[in-house]
Coordinates of C-alpha atoms in Angstrom, one line a residue:
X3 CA 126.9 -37.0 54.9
X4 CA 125.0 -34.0 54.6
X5 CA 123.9 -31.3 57.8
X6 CA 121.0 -28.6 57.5
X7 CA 119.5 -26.2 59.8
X8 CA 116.1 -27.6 59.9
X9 CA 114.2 -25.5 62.8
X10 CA 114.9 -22.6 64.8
X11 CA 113.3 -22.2 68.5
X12 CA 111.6 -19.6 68.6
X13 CA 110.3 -18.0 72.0
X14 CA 106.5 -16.8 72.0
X15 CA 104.3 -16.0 75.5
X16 CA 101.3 -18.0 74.0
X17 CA 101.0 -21.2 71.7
X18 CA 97.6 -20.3 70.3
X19 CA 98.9 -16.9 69.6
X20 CA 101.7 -17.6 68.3
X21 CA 100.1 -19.8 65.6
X22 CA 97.3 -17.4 64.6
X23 CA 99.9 -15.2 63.6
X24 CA 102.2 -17.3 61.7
X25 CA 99.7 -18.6 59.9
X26 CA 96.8 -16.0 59.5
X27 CA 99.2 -12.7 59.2
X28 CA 102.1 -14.2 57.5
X29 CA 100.2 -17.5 55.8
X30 CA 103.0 -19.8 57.3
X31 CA 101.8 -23.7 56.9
X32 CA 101.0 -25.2 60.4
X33 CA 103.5 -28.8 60.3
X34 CA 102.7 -30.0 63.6
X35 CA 101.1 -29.2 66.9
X36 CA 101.1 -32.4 69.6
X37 CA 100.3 -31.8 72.8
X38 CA 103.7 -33.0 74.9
X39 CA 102.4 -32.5 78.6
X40 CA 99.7 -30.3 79.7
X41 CA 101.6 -27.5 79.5
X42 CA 104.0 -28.3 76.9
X43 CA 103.2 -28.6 72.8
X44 CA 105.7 -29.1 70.1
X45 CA 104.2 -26.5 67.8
X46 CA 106.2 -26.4 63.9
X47 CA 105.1 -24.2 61.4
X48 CA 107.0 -23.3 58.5
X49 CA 106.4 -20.6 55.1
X50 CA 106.0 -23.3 52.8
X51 CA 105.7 -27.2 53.3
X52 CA 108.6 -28.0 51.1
X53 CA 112.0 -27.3 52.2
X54 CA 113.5 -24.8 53.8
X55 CA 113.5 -24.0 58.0
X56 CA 110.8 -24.3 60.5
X57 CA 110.2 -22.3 63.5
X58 CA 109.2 -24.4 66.6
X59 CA 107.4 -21.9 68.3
X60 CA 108.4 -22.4 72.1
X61 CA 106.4 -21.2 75.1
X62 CA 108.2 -19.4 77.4
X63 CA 108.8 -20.6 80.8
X64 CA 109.8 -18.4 84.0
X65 CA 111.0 -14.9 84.2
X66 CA 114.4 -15.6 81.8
X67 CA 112.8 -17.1 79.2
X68 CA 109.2 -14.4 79.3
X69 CA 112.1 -11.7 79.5
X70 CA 113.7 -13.0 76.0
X71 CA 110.7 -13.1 74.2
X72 CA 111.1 -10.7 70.9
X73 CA 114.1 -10.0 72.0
X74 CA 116.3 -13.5 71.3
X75 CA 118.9 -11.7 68.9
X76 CA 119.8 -8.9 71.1
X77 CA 117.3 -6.6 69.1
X78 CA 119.0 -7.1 65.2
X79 CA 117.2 -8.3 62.9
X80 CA 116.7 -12.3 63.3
X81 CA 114.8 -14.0 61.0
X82 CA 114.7 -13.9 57.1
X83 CA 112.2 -14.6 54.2
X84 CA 113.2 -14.5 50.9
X85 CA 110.3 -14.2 47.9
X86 CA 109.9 -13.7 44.7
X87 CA 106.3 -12.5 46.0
X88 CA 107.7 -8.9 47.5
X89 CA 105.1 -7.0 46.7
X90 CA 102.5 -9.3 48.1
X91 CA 104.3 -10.2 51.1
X92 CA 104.8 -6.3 51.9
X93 CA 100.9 -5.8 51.7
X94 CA 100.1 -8.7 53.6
X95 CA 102.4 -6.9 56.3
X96 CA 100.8 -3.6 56.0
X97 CA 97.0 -5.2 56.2
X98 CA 97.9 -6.7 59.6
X99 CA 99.0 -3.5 60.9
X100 CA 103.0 -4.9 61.7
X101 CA 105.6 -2.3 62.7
X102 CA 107.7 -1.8 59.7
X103 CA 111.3 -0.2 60.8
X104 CA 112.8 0.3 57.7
X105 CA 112.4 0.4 54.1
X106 CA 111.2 -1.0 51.1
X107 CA 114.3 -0.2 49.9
X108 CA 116.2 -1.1 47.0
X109 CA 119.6 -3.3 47.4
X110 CA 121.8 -5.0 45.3
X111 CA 120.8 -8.0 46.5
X112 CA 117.0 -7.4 46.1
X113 CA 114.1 -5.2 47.7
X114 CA 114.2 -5.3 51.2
X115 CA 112.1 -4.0 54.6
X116 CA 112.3 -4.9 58.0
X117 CA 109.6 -5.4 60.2
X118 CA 108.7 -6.2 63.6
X119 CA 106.3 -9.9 64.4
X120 CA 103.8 -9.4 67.7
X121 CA 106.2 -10.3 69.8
X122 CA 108.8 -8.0 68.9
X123 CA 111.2 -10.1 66.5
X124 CA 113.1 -7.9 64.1
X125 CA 112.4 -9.7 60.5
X126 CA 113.6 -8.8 56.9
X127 CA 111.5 -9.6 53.7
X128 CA 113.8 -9.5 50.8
X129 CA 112.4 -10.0 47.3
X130 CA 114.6 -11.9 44.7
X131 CA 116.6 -8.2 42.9
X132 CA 115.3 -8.4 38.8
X133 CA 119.1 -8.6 38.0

């Protein structure tokens, strides 16, 4: 029997803003938006179709929730994409004007920055090291 980690909740103020973002700024693939209620949407998107995890980008209800927004690790960084695309993925960052809190810089396990989404979510793009 096998067990993966297939999406991650992610809380976001805004479902249409939360989608232009993921997939305009970061060119994530949009995998499913159906409307649940008139309030409610189950909204997937993912960085590539095939494989990996999703983000199921949540709305925020009431004051608990609205207060965790960019904030749902406790302010370390929370998410991570790995490329072999670094150098695109960095400009793509840059042209969309993202807060970048640290780096590029070079590790053993690759090149590495971290940057901040919209919302406030701590990310790091790592690109694959050349050894």
């Amino acid at each position: 029997m096998s067990l993966g980690l297939t999406q991650i909740a992610l809380l976001v103020p805004d479902y249409d803003l939360a989608i232009n973002f993921y997939c305009n700024a970061l060119g994530f693939q949009m995998i499913e938006d159906t409307p649940q209620s008139e309030t409610k949407r189950w909204v997937v998107v993912k960085p590539n179709e095939d494989g990996g995890c999703a983000l199921l980008l949540a709305k925020a209800v009431g004051e608990q929730q609205e207060a965790a927004i960019g904030n749902q690790s406790g302010g370390r960084v929370f998410l991570f994409l790995h490329t072999e695309k670094f150098d695109f993925y960095y400009q793509r960052i840059i042209e969309n004007n993202l807060k970048i809190v640290r780096g590029p810089i070079d590790e053993p396990y690759g090149k590495v920055i971290v940057f901040e989404d919209i919302f406030g979510n701590k990310w790091d793009l790592i690109g694959k090291s050349s050894c």
